[in-house]
Coordinates of C-alpha atoms in Angstrom, one line a residue:
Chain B
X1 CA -12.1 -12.5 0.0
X2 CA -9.7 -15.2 0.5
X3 CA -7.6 -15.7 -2.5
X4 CA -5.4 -19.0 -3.2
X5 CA -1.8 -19.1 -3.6
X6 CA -0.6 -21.1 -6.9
X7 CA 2.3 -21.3 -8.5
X8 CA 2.0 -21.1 -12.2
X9 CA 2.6 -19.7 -16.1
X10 CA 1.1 -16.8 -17.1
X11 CA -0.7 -19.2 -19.4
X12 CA -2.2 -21.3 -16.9
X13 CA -3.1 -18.6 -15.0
X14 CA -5.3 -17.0 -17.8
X15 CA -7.3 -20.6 -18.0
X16 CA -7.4 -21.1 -14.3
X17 CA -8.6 -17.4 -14.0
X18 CA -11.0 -17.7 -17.0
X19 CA -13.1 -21.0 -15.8
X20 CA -12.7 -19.0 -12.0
X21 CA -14.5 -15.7 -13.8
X22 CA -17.3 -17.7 -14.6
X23 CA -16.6 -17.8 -18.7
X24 CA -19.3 -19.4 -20.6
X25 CA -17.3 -20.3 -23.6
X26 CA -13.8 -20.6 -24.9
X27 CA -13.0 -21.2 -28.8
X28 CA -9.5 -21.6 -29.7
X29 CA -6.8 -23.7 -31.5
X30 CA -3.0 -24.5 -30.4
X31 CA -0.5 -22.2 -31.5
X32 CA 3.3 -21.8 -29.2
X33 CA 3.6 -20.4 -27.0
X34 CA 0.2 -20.1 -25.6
X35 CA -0.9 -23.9 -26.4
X36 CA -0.9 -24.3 -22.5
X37 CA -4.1 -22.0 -22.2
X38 CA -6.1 -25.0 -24.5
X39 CA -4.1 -27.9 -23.0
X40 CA -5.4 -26.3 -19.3
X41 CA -9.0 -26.0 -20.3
X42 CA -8.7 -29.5 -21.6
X43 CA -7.3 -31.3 -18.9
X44 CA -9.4 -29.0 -16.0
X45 CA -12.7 -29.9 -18.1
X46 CA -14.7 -26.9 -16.5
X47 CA -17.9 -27.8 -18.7
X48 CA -18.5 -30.5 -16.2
X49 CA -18.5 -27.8 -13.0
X50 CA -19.1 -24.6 -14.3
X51 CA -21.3 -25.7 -17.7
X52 CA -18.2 -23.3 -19.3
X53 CA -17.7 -24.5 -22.7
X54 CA -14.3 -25.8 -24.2
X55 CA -13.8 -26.0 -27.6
X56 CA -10.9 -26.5 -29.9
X57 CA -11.6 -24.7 -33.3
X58 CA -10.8 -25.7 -36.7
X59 CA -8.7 -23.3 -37.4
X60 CA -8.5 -19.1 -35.9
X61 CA -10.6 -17.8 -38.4
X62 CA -13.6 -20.6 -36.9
X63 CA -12.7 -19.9 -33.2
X64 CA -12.9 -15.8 -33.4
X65 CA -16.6 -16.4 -35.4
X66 CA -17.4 -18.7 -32.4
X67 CA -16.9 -16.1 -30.2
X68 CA -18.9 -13.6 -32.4
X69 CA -21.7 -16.2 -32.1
X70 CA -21.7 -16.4 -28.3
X71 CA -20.5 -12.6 -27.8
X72 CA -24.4 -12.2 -30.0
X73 CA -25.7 -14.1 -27.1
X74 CA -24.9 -12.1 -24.8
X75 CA -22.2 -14.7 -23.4
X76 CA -19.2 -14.2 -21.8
X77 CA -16.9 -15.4 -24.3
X78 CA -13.0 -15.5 -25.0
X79 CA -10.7 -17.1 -27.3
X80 CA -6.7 -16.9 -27.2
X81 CA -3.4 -17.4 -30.1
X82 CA -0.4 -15.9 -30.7
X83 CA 0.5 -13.7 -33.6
X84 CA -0.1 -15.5 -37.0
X85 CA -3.0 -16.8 -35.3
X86 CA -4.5 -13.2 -34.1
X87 CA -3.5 -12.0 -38.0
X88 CA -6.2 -14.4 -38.9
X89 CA -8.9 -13.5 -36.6
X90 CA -8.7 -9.9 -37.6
X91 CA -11.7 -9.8 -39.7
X92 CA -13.7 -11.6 -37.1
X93 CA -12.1 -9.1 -34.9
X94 CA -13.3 -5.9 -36.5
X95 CA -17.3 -7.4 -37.2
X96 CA -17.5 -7.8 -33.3
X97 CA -16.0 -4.0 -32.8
X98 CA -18.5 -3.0 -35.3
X99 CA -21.0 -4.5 -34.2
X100 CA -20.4 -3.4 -30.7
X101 CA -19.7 -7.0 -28.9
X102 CA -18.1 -7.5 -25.8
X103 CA -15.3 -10.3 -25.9
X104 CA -12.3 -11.0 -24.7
X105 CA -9.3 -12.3 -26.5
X106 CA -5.8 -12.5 -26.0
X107 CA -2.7 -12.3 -28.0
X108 CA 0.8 -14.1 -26.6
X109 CA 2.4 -12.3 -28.6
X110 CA 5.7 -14.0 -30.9
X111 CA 8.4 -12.5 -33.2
X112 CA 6.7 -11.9 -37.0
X113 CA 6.5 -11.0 -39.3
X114 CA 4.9 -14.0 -40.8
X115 CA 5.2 -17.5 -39.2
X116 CA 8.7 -15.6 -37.4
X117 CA 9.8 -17.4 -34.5
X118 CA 8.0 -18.9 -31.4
X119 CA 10.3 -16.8 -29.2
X120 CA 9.3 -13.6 -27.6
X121 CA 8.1 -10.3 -29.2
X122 CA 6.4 -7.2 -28.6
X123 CA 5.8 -6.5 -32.1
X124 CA 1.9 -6.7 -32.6
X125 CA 1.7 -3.2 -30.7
X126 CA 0.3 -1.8 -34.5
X127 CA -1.8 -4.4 -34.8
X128 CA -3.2 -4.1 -31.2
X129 CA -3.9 -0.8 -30.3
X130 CA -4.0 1.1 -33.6
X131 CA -7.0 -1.0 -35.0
X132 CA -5.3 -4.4 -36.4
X133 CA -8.6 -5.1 -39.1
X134 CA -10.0 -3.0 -41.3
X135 CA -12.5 0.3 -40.2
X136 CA -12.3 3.1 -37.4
X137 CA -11.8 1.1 -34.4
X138 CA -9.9 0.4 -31.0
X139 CA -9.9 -2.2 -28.8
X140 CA -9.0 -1.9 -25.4
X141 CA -5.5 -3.1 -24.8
X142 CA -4.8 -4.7 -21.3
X143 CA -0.9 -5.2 -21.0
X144 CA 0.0 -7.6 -17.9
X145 CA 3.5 -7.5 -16.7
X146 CA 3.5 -10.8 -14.2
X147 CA 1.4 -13.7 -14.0
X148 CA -0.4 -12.6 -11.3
X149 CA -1.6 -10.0 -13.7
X150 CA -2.5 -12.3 -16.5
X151 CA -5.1 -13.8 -13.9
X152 CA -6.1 -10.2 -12.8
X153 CA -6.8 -8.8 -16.2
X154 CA -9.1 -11.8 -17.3
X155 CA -11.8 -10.6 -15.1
X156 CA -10.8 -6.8 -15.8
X157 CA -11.1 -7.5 -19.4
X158 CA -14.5 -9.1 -19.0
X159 CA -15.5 -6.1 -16.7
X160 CA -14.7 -3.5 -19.5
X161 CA -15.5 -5.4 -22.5
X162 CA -19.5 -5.3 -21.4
X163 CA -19.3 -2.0 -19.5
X164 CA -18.3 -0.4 -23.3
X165 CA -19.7 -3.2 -25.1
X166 CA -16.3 -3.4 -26.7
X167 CA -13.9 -6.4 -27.6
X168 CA -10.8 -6.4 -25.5
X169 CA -7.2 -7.8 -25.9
X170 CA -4.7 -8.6 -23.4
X171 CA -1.4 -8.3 -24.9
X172 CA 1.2 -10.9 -23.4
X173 CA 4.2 -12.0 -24.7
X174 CA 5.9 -15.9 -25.1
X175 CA 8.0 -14.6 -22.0
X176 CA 5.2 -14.0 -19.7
X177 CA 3.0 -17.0 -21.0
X178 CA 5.8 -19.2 -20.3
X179 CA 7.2 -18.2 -17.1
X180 CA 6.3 -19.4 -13.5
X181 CA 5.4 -17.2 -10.7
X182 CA 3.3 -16.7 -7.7
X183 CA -0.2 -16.1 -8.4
X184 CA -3.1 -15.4 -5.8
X185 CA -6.5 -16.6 -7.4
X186 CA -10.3 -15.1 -7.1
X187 CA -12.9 -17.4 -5.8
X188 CA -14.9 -19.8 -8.1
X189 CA -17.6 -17.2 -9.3
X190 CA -20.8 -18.6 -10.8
X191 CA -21.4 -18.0 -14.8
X192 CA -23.8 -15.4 -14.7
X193 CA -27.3 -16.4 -16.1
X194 CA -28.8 -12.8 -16.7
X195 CA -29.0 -11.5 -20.4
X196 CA -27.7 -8.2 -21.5
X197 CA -31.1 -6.6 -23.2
X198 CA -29.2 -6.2 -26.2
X199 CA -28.3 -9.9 -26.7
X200 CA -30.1 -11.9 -29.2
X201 CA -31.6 -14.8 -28.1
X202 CA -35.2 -14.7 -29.3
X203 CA -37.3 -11.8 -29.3
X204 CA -40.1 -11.8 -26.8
X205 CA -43.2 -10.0 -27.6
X206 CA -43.1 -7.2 -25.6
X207 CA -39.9 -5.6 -27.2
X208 CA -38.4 -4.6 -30.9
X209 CA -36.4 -7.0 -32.2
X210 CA -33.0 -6.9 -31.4
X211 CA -30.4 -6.7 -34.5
X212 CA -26.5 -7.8 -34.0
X213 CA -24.6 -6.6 -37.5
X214 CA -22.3 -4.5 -38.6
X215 CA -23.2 -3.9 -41.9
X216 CA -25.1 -0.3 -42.5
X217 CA -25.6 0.8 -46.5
X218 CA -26.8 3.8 -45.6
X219 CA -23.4 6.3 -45.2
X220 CA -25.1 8.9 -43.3
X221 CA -26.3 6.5 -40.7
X222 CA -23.2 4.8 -40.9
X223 CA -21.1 8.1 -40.1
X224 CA -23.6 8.4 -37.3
X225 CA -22.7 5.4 -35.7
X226 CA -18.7 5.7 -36.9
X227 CA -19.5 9.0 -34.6
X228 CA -20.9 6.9 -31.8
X229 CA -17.9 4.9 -31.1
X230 CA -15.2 7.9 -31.3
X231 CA -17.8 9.2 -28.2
X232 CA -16.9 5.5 -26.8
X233 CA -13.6 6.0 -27.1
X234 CA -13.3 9.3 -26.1
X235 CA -15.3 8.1 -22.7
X236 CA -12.7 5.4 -22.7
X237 CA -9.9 7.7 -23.0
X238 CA -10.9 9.8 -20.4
X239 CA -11.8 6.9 -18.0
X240 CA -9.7 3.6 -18.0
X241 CA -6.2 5.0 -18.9
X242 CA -3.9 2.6 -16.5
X243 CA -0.3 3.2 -15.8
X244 CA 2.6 1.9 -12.6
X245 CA 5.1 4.2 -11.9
X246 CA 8.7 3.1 -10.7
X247 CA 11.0 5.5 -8.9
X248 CA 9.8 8.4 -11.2
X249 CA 9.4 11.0 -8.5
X250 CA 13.0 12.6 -9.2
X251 CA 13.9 10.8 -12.5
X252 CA 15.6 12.5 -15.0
X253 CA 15.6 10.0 -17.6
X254 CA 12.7 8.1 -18.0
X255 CA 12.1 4.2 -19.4
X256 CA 8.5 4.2 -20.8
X257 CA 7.9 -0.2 -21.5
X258 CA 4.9 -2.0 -20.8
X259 CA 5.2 -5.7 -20.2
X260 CA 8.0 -7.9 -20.1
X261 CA 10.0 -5.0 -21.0
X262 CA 8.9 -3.0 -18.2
X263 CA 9.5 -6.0 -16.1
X264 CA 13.5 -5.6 -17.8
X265 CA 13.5 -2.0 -17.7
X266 CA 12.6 -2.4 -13.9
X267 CA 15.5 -4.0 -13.2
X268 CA 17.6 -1.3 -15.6
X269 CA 16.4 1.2 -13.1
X270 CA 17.7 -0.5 -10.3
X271 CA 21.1 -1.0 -11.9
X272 CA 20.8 3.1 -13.0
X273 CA 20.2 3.9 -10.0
X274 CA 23.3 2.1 -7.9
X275 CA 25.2 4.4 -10.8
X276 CA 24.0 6.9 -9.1
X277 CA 21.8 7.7 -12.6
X278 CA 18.3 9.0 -11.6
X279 CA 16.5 6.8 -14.1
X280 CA 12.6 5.8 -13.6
X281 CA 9.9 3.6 -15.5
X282 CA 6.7 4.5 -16.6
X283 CA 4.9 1.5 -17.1
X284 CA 1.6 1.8 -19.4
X285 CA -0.7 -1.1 -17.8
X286 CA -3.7 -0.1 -20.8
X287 CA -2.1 0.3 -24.0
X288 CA -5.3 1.6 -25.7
X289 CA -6.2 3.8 -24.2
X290 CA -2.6 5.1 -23.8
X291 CA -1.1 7.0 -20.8
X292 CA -0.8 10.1 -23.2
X293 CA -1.3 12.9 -20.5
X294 CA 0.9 11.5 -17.9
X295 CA 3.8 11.1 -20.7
X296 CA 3.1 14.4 -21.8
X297 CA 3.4 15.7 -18.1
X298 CA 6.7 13.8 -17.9
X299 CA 8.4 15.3 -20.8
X300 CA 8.2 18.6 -19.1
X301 CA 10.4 17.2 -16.4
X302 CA 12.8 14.7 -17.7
X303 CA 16.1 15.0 -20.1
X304 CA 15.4 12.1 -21.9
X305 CA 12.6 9.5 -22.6
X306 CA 13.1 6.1 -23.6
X307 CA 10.6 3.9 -25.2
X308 CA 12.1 0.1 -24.8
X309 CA 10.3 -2.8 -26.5
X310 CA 10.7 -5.7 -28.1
X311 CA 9.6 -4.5 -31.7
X312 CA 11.1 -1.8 -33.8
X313 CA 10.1 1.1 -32.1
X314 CA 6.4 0.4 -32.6
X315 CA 5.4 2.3 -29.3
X316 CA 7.7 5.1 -29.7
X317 CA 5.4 7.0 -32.1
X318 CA 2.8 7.1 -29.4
X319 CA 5.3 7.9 -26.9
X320 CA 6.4 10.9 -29.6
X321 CA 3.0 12.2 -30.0
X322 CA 2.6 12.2 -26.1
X323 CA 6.0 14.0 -25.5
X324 CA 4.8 16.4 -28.7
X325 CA 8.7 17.1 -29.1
X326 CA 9.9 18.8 -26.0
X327 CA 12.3 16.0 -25.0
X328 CA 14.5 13.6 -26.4
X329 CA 12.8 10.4 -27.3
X330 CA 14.5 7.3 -28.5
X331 CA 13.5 3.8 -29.1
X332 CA 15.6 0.7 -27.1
X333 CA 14.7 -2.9 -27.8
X334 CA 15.4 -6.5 -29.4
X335 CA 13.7 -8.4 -31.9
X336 CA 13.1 -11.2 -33.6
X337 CA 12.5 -13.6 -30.1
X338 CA 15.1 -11.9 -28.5
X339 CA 14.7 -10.2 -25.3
X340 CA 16.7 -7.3 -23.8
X341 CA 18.5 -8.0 -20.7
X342 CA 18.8 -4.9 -18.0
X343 CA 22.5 -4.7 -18.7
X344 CA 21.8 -4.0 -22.5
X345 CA 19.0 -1.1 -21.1
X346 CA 21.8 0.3 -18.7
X347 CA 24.0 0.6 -21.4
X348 CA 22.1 2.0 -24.1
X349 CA 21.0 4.8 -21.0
X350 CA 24.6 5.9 -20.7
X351 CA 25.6 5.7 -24.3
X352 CA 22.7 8.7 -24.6
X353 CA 23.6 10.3 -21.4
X354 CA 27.6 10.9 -22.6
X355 CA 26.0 11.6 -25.9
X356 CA 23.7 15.0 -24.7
Chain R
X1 CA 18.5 -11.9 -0.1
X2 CA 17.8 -12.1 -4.2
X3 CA 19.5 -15.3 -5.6
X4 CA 19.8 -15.6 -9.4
X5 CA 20.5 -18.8 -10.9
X6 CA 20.5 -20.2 -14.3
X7 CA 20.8 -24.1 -14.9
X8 CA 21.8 -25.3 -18.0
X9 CA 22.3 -28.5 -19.7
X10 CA 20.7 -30.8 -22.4
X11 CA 17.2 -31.3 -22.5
X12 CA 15.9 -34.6 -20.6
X13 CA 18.5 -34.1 -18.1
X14 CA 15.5 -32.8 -15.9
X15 CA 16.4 -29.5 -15.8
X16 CA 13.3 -27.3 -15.9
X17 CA 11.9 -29.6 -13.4
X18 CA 15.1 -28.9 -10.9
X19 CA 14.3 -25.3 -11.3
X20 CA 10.5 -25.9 -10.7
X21 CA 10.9 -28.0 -7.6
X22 CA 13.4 -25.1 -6.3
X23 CA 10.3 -22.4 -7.3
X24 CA 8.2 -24.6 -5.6
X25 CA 9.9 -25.2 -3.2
X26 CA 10.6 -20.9 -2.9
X27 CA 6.9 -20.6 -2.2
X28 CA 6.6 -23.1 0.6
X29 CA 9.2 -20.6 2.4
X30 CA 7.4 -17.8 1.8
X31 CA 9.6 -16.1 -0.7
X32 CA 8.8 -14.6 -4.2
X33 CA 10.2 -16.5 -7.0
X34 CA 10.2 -16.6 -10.6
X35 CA 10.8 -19.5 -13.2
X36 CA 11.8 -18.3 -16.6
X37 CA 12.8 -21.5 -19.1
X38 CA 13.9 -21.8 -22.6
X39 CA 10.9 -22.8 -24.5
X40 CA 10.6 -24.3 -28.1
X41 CA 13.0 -26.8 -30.1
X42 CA 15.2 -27.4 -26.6
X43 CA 12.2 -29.6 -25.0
X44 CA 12.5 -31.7 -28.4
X45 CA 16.5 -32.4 -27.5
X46 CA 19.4 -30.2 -27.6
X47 CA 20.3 -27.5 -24.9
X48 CA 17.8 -26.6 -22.1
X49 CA 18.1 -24.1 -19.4
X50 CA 15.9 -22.4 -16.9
X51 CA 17.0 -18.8 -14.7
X52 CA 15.4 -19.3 -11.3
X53 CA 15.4 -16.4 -9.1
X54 CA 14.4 -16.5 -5.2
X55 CA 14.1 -13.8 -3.3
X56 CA 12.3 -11.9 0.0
X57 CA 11.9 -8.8 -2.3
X58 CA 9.5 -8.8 -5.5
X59 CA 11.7 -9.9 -8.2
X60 CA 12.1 -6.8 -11.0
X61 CA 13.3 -8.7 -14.0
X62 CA 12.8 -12.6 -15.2
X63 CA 15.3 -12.1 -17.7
X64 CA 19.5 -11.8 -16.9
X65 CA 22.3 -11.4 -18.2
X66 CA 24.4 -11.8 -14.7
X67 CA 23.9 -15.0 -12.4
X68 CA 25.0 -15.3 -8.6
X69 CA 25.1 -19.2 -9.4
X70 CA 25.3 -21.1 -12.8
X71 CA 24.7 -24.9 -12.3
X72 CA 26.1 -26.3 -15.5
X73 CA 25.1 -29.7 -17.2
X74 CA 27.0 -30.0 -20.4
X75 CA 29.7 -28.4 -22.2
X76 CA 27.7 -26.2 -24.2
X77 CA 26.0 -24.6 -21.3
X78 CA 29.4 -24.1 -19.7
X79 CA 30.8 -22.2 -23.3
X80 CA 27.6 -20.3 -22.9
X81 CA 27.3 -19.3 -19.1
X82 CA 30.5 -19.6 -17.7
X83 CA 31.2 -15.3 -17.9
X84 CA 27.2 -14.6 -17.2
X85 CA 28.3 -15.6 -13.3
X86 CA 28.7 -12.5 -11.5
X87 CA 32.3 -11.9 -9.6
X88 CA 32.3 -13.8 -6.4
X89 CA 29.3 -16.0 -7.5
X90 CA 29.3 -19.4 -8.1
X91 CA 29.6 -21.9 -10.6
X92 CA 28.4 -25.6 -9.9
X93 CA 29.3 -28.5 -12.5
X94 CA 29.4 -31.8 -13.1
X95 CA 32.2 -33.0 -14.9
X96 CA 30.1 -35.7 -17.1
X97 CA 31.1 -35.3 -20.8
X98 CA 33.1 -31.7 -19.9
X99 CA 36.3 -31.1 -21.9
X100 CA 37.2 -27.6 -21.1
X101 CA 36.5 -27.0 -17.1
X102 CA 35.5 -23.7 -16.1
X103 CA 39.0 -21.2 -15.8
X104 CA 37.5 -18.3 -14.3
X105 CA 39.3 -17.2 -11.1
X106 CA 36.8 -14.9 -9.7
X107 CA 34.6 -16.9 -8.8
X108 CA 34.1 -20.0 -6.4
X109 CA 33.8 -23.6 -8.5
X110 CA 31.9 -26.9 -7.4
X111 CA 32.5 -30.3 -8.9
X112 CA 29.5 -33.1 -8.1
X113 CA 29.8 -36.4 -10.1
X114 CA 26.2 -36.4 -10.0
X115 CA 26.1 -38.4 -13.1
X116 CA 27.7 -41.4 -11.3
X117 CA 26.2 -41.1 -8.2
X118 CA 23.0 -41.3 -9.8
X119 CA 24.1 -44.8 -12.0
X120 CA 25.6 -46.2 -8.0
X121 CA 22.4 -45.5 -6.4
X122 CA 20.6 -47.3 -9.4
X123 CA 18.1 -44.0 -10.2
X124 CA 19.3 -42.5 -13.1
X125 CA 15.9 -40.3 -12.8
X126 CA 17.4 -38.7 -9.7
X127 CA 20.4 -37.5 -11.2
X128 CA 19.3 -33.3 -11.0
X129 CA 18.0 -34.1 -7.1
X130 CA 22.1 -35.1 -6.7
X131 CA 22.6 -31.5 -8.2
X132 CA 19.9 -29.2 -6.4
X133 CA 21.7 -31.4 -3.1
X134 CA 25.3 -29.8 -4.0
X135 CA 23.7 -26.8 -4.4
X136 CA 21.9 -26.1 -1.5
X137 CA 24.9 -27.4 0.4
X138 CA 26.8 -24.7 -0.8
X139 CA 24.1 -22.0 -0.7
X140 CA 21.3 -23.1 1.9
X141 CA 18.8 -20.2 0.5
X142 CA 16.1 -23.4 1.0
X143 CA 15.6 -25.4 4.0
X144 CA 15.7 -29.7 3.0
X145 CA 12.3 -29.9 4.7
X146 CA 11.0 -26.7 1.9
X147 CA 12.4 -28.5 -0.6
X148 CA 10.4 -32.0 0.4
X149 CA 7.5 -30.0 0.6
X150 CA 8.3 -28.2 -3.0
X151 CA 9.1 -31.8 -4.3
X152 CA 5.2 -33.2 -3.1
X153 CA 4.2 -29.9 -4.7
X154 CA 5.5 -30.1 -8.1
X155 CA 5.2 -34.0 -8.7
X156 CA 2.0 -35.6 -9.7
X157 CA 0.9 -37.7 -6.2
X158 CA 1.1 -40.3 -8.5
X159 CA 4.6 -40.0 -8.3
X160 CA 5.1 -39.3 -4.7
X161 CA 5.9 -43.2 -4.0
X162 CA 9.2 -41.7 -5.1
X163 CA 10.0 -38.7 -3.1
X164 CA 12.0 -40.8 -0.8
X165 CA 14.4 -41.7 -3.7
X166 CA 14.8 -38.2 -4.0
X167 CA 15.2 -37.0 -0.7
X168 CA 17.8 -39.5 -0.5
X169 CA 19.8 -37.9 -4.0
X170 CA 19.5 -34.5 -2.5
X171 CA 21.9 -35.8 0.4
X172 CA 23.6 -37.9 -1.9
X173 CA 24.4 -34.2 -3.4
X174 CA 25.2 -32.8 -0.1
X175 CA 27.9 -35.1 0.9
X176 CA 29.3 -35.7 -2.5
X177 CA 29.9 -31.8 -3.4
X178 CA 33.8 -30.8 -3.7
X179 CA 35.3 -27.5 -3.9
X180 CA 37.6 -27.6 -7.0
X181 CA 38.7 -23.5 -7.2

C-alpha cells in the first residue's frame, strides 16, 4: 500500500486522515488550538469527493448531538474541540456510551480549569479515561505522541469504536495539534455504504424494530445492561491495551508519560542515559484501557517510577494502583500551558536518585 | 547529525514561515524534522518563535531547553534565548533595533544586516530568506537546491512567481554574513 509523504500539524493530519478514512460526517465548532481541524475540512471541501459531510455547529453541545444523530445511523461520525469545548459535550458524550454508539471524537487538550489558557495541557486525563459525564462508563482513550500518529489513530479509532460499539477519544494536546512533522498518509478509502444491523434507519418488515436510547426505568434491567458493558470493558481490557517501550530492558528508573510528555521524557532518557543513569520510558499509547499489567511487572524491577505529565499528577493514581506500592512512585510535570523540557525531567531524576 | 534551532523575533517578521520552509525543505533531503511554534497571542503581534529541529535520526523531543543555533530577530528574543544556546553552538543576529549584543564567549556569533539588505534589494518580504542564507552559510545542514525545492513546497504556486526573489535573498544572506565573536 503506497502511502504519501506530507508534511503537516497533527491537526491537519486528523482532517486529512479523517476525509482519507472514508468519514461520513464531521460536526464541530472552532475552539484554539484545534481550529485547524474545521478550517482543513473547510477549505478541502470533501462533501464534493467523498459525499463526507462538513458541518460547523452552533455551539459543542449541538455538534456532539449531531454526532449522536449520525452515530444512530449507523454513520461513521466524528467531531473534535479542546477542553471547555469537550466539558460541554459531556452529556452528549455519556447518551452515546449508554446507548452503545460508536463515534469518534477528539480532545486537543488546553490548560483548565475553566476557559484556562490556549497553551498546552495534559490535564483532561480525569475527564478522559475515568468516565468524564455522568454513569458507569469508559471510553477508549487513544493517546498519539507524533503527527504521524494523529493520522494513524483516526482510522484505529474508527476501527474500535464499531468493533465495541463504543465512543472513542483521542487525547492530543495544543503541542501536538500545533506542531509540524512528517506524516505518511493511507490511501483515499471509499465511505462505506453497508449498515450495521443495529443502526436505525427505518425498519424493514422482516425484522423487530431497532431502538437507539439510553434511557431504561426498569433498575433490574438497567443493572443488567450496567453489567453488559463492565463485560465490554473487561473484553477491552484484556484485548486493546497499547503501550511503546524505550530503552526499558535494563532500566532502573522508569519515566511512565504518554504523549507529548513521553515525546519529552524520550529525550530525558537520552540525556539519563549519557549520565550514565539507566533511565527508560514506558509509554501508554491507550490510556483507557491502561497498561496496568506491564506497570505492575515493571515495579518489580525498577527503583523508582516516575509518572510525568502535564497536569497535576492526574495519571499517577493509575500508575499507583498499577505499581500497588512496591516502588517509589512520584509525579513530574508542568501546568497551566507550560511544558516540561528534558532538562527539567533530568533534573527532577537525579534530585530523587541522591534523595533514596 | 541532529540540529536544534530556535528562531525568534517579533511576529510578522516571517518567522514561522523561515522555519517551515527549512522543515520543508528537511523533507526534500530526506531527513526527519520537526516544527514546533509558539501559538496564540504572538501571531496577533508581539514575540514569535519557532524550534526547528533536522535530523537523520527520529527526533525524541519537539520541545528544548538547549539550542545548537539561536537565530535571533529582536531584542527580546535575544534577553530570552541567548543562554538556551548550547556551549560551542551558535548564535545568528541581526543587529536591527538590538541594544545589548549577545556577550557570551562560548559560543560562535554571526551578525547579518538582513534588515537592510532586504530595504537595498527593494523586498522587504524577503528579509527572513537573507537570514535562512547566513545561516546555511554557516551551517550547510541543507543543500540551496533543498531549500528551492522546500520554498515551491511551502508557498502557495500562486506565489511561486516569487521564488526567484528569494533565491536571490538567500545568497544575498550568504555573502553578507560576518563573524563578529
Amino acid at each position: 500500500m503506497e502511502r504519501e509523504l506530507r508534511l503537516m500539524k497533527g491537526n491537519e493530519a486528523i482532517a486529512e486522515a479523517a476525509i482519507r478514512a472514508g468519514t461520513d460526517g464531521y460536526f464541530g465548532y472552532p475552539i484554539t488550538p484545534q481550529s485547524e481541524i474545521v478550517e482543513y475540512l473547510m477549505e478541502a471541501k470533501p462533501y464534493e469527493t467523498t459525499g463526507m459531510v462538513v458541518l460547523q455547529a452552533e455551539s459543542e453541545i449541538a455538534a456532539i448531538n449531531m454526532v449522536y444523530g449520525g452515530a444512530g445511523c449507523g454513520k461513521k461520525v466524528m467531531t473534535t474541540s479542546s477542553s471547555p469545548g469537550i466539558s460541554l459535550m459531556q452529556e452528549g458524550i455519556t447518551y452515546i456510551a449508554g446507548a452503545e454508539l460508536p463515534c469518534l471524537i477528539d480532545n486537543i487538550v488546553r490548560g483548565g480549569p475553566g476557559l484556562g489558557t490556549i497553551q498546552p495541557a495534559q490535564s483532561d486525563y480525569f475527564q478522559s479515561v475515568k468516565g468524564g459525564g455522568h454513569g458507569d462508563y469508559h471510553l477508549i482513550v487513544l493517546a498519539p505522541a507524533s503527527v504521524q500518529e494523529m493520522a494513524d489513530f483516526v482510522e484505529l479509532g474508527f476501527d474500535l469504536a464499531f468493533r465495541y460499539r463504543n465512543p472513542v477519544m483521542i487525547l492530543s494536546d495544543g503541542a501536538i495539534g500545533q506542531m509540524m512533522e512528517k506524516v505518511y498518509l493511507n490511501p483515499q478509502k471509499e465511505r462505506s455504504g453497508t449498515v450495521p444491523e443495529w443502526a436505525t434507519t427505518g425498519k424493514p418488515p422482516d425484522r423487530e424494530r431497532n431502538i437507539i436510547t439510553s434511557l431504561e426505568l426498569d433498575s433490574a434491567k438497567q443493572e443488567l445492561f450496567n453489567l453488559k458493558l463492565i463485560a465490554k470493558y473487561d473484553e477491552i481490557k484484556e484485548k486493546e491495551v497499547r503501550f511503546e517501550e524505550f530503552q526499558c530492558e535494563d532500566a532502573e528508573y522508569l519515566f511512565v508519560a504518554y504523549g507529548t510528555s513521553a515525546r519529552v521524557c524520550q529525550k530525558a532518557v537520552q540525556l539519563a542515559r549519557n549520565e550514565g543513569i539507566r533511565a527508560g520510558l514506558l509509554r501508554p499509547v491507550t490510556l483507557f484501557p491502561f497498561p496496568e499489567k506491564q506497570i505492575e511487572r515493571f515495579a518489580e524491577k525498577v527503583k523508582i517510577i516516575f509518572s510525568v505529565e502535564m497536569s497535576a499528577g492526574q495519571m499517577k493514581e493509575d500508575v499507583m494502583l498499577a505499581a500497588a506500592g512496591r516502588v517509589p512512585v512520584f509525579h513530574f510535570g508542568r501546568m497551566g500551558g507550560m511544558v516540561p523540557t528534558p532538562e527539567e525531567v533530568l533534573d527532577f531524576l537525579k534530585s530523587k536518585i541522591t534523595g533514596d | 547529525m541532529t540540529e536544534e534551532i530556535i528562531i525568534a523575533g517579533f511576529g510578522g517578521q516571517g518567522i514561522l514561515s523561515m522555519g517551515k520552509i527549512m522543515a520543508y525543505s528537511g523533507v526534500m533531503q530526506d531527513m526527519e524534522v520537526s516544527w514546533m511554534p509558539s501559538y496564540g497571542p504572538e501571531m496577533r503581534g508581539g514575540t514569535a518563535n519557532v524550534t526547528v529541529i533536522l535530523s537523520d535520526e527520529k527526533i525524541s523531543s519537539p520541545i528544548l531547553r538547549q539550542f545548537d543555533t539561536a537565530i535571533i530577530l529582536n531584542q527580546q528574543s535575544l534577553d530570552k534565548f541567548e543562554d538556551s544556546v548550547k556551549k560551542g553552538g551558535i548564535i545568528i543576529y541581526d543587529s536591527h533595533g538590538i541594544v545589548r549584543h549577545p556577550g557570551r564567549s562560548d559560543v560562535s556569533v554571526y551578525h547579518v544586516n538582513a534588515m537592510e539588505e532586504a530595504g537595498k534589494m527593494n523586498s522587504p518580504k524577503t528579509f527572513n530568506m537573507i537570514v535562512l542564507g547566513a545561516y546555511l552559510k554557516i551551517r550547510p545542514v541543507l543543500s540551496l537546491e533543498n531549500v528551492v525545492k522546500g520554498l515551491e513546497k511551502s508557498l502557495p504556486e500562486r506565489y511561486h512567481n516569487l521564488i526567484p526573489d528569494n533565491e536571490k535573498a538567500l545568497k544575498r544572506g550568504m555573502e553578507t554574513v560576518s563573524r563578529i565573536s
